[in-house]
Tab-separated table of C-alpha atoms and ligand atoms in Angstrom:
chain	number	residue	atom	x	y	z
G	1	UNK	CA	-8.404	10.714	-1.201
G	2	UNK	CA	-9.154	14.311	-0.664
G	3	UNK	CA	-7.245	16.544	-2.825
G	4	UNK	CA	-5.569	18.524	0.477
G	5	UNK	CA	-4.414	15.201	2.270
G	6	UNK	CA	-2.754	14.397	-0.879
G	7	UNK	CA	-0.844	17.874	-1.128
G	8	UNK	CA	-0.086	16.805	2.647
G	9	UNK	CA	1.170	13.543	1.535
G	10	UNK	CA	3.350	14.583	-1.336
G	11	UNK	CA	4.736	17.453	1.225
G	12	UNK	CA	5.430	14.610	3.632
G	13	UNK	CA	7.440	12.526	0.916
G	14	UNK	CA	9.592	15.966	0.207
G	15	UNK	CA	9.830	15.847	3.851
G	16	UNK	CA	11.437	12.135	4.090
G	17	UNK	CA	12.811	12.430	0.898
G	18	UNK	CA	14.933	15.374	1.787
G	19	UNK	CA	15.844	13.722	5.060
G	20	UNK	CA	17.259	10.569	3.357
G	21	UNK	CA	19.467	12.566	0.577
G	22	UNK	CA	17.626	11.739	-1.960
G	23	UNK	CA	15.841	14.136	-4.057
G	24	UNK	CA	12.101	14.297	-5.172
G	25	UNK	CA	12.111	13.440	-8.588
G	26	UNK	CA	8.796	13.981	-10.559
G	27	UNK	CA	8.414	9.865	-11.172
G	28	UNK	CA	8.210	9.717	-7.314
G	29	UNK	CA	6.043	11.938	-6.947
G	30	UNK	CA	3.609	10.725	-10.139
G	31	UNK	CA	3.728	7.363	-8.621
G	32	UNK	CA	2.591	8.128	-5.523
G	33	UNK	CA	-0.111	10.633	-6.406
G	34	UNK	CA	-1.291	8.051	-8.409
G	35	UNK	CA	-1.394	5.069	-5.559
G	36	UNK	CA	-2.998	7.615	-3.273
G	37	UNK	CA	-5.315	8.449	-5.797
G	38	UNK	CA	-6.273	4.440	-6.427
G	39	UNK	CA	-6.958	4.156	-3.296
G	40	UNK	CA	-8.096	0.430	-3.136
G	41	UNK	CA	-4.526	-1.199	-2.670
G	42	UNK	CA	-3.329	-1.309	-6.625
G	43	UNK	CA	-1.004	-3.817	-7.629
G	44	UNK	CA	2.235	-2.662	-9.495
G	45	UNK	CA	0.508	-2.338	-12.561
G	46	UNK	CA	-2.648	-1.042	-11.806
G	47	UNK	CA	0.246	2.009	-11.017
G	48	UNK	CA	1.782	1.567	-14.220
G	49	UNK	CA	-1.363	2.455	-15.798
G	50	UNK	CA	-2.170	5.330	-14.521
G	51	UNK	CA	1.513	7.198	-14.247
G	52	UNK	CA	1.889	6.358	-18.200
G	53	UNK	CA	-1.438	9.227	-18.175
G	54	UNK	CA	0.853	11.716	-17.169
G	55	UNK	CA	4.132	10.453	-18.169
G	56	UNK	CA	3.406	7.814	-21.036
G	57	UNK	CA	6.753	6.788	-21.632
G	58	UNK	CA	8.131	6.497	-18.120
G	59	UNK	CA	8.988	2.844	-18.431
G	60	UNK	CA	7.668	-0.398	-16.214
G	61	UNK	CA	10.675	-0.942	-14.781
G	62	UNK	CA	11.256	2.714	-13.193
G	63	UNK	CA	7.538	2.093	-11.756
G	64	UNK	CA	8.567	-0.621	-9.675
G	65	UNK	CA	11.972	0.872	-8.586
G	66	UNK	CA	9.783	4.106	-7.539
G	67	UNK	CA	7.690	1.932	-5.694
G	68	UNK	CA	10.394	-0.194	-3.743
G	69	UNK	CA	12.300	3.306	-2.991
G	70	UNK	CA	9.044	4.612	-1.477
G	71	UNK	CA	8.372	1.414	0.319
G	72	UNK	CA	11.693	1.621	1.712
G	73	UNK	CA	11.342	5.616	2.724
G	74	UNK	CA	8.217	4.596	4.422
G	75	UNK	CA	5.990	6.234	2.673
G	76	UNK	CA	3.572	3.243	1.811
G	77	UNK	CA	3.577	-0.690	2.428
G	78	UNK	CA	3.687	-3.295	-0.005
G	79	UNK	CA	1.171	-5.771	1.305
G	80	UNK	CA	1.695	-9.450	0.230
G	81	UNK	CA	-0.722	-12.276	0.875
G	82	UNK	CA	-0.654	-15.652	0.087
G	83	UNK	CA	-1.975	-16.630	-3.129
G	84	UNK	CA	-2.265	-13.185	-4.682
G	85	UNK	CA	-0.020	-10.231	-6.325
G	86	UNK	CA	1.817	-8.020	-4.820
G	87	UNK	CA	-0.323	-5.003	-4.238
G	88	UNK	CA	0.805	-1.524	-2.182
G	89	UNK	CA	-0.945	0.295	0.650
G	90	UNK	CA	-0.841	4.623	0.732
G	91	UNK	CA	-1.832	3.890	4.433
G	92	UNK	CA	1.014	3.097	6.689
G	93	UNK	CA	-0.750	3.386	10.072
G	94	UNK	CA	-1.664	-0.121	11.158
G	95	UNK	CA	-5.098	-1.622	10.012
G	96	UNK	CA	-6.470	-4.500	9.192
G	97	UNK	CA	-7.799	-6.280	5.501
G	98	UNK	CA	-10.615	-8.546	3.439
G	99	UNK	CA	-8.634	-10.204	0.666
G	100	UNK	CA	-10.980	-11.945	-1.666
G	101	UNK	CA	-9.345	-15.144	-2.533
G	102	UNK	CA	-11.072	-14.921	-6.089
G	103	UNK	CA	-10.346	-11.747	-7.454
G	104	UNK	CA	-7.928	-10.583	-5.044
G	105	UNK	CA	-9.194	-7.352	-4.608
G	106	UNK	CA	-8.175	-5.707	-1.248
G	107	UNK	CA	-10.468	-4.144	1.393
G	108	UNK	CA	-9.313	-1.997	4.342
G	109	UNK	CA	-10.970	-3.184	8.164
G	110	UNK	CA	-10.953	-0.627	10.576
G	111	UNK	CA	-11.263	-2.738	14.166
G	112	UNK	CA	-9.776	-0.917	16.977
G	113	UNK	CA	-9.916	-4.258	18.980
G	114	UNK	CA	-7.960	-5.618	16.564
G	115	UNK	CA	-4.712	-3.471	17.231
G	116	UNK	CA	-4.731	-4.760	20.690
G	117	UNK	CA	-3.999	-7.899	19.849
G	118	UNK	CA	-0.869	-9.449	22.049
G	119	UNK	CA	1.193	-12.680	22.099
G	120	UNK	CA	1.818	-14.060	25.287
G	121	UNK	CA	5.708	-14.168	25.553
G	122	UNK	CA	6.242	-17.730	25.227
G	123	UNK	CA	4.485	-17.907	22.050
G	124	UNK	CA	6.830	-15.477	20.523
G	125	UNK	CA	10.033	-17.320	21.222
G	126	UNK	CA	12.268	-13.838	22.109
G	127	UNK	CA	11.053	-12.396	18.735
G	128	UNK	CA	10.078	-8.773	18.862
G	129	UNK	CA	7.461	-7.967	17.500
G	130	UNK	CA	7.077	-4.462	15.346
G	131	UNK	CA	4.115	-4.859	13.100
G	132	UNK	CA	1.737	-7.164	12.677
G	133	UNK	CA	-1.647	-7.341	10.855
G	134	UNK	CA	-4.849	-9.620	10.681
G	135	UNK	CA	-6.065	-10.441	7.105
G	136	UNK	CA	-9.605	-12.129	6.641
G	137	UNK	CA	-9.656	-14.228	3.155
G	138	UNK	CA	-12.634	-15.021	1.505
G	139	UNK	CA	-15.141	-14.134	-1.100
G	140	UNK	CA	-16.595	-10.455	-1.494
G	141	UNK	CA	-20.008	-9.455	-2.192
G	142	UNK	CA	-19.490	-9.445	-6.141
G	143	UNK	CA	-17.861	-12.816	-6.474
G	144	UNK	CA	-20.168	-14.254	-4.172
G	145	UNK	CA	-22.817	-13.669	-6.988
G	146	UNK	CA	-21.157	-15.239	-9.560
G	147	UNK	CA	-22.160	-18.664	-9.923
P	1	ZN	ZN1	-13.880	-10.881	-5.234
P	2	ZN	ZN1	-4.873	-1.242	3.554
């Protein structure tokens, strides 16, 4: 991520932040300068590690409070699929992913047709919908070459 769209990010969590009553403490801002600057859909850990660079003894527990406060502001989206860990998104709009059922790394798809994806009524049973998205499993490039 580009260094100004994070400064715009971190401005938009003072932004929500300050509209929930809640203030902008320096661990939420760590950990989500550091999931931004992952990029590729870290688990909890994968966090971890890199907010201990810049605040080594913040602990693991705070970590994942940080990130189920953001979650909750809004401000990313854990992304759960079946099979794998828990890993969290810096992108909120809707898209689309790969998961690679082997090492359960996480791939953004960007398919505009996708998003226009409807239920007939019936199949939904009166259940609105908010949010949904598509997620491809399989095997990516590097796995593939493993024998
Ligand atoms: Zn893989
Ligand atoms: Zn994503």
């Amino acid at each position: 991520m580009q260094p100004d769209e994070l400064a715009k990010r971190i401005q938009e969590l003072a932004l929500v932040c300050r509209k929930a009553g809640r203030p902008l403490t320096v661990q939420r801002r760590a950990v989500l300068e550091a999931l931004l600057t992952l990029d590729n859909h870290p688990t909890a850990d994968e966090v971890l590690e890199l907010v201990r660079q810049r605040i080594p003894n913040i602990s693991r527990t705070t970590v994942y409070r940080v990130l189920d406060t953001l979650v909750a502001l809004g401000v990313i989206r854990r992304i759960h699929h079946p099979g794998s860990a828990a890993r969290f998104d810096g992108k909120v709009a809707r898209h689309h992913h790969l998961i690679c059922t082997s090492c359960g790394k996480v791939w953004d798809v960007d398919a505009p047709e996708l998003d226009c994806i409807t239920p007939p009524g019936e199949a939904t049973r009166d259940f609105e919908v908010h949010d949904f998205s598509v997620h491809f499993s399989g095997l990516c490039s590097e796995c593939r070459k493993r024998p």
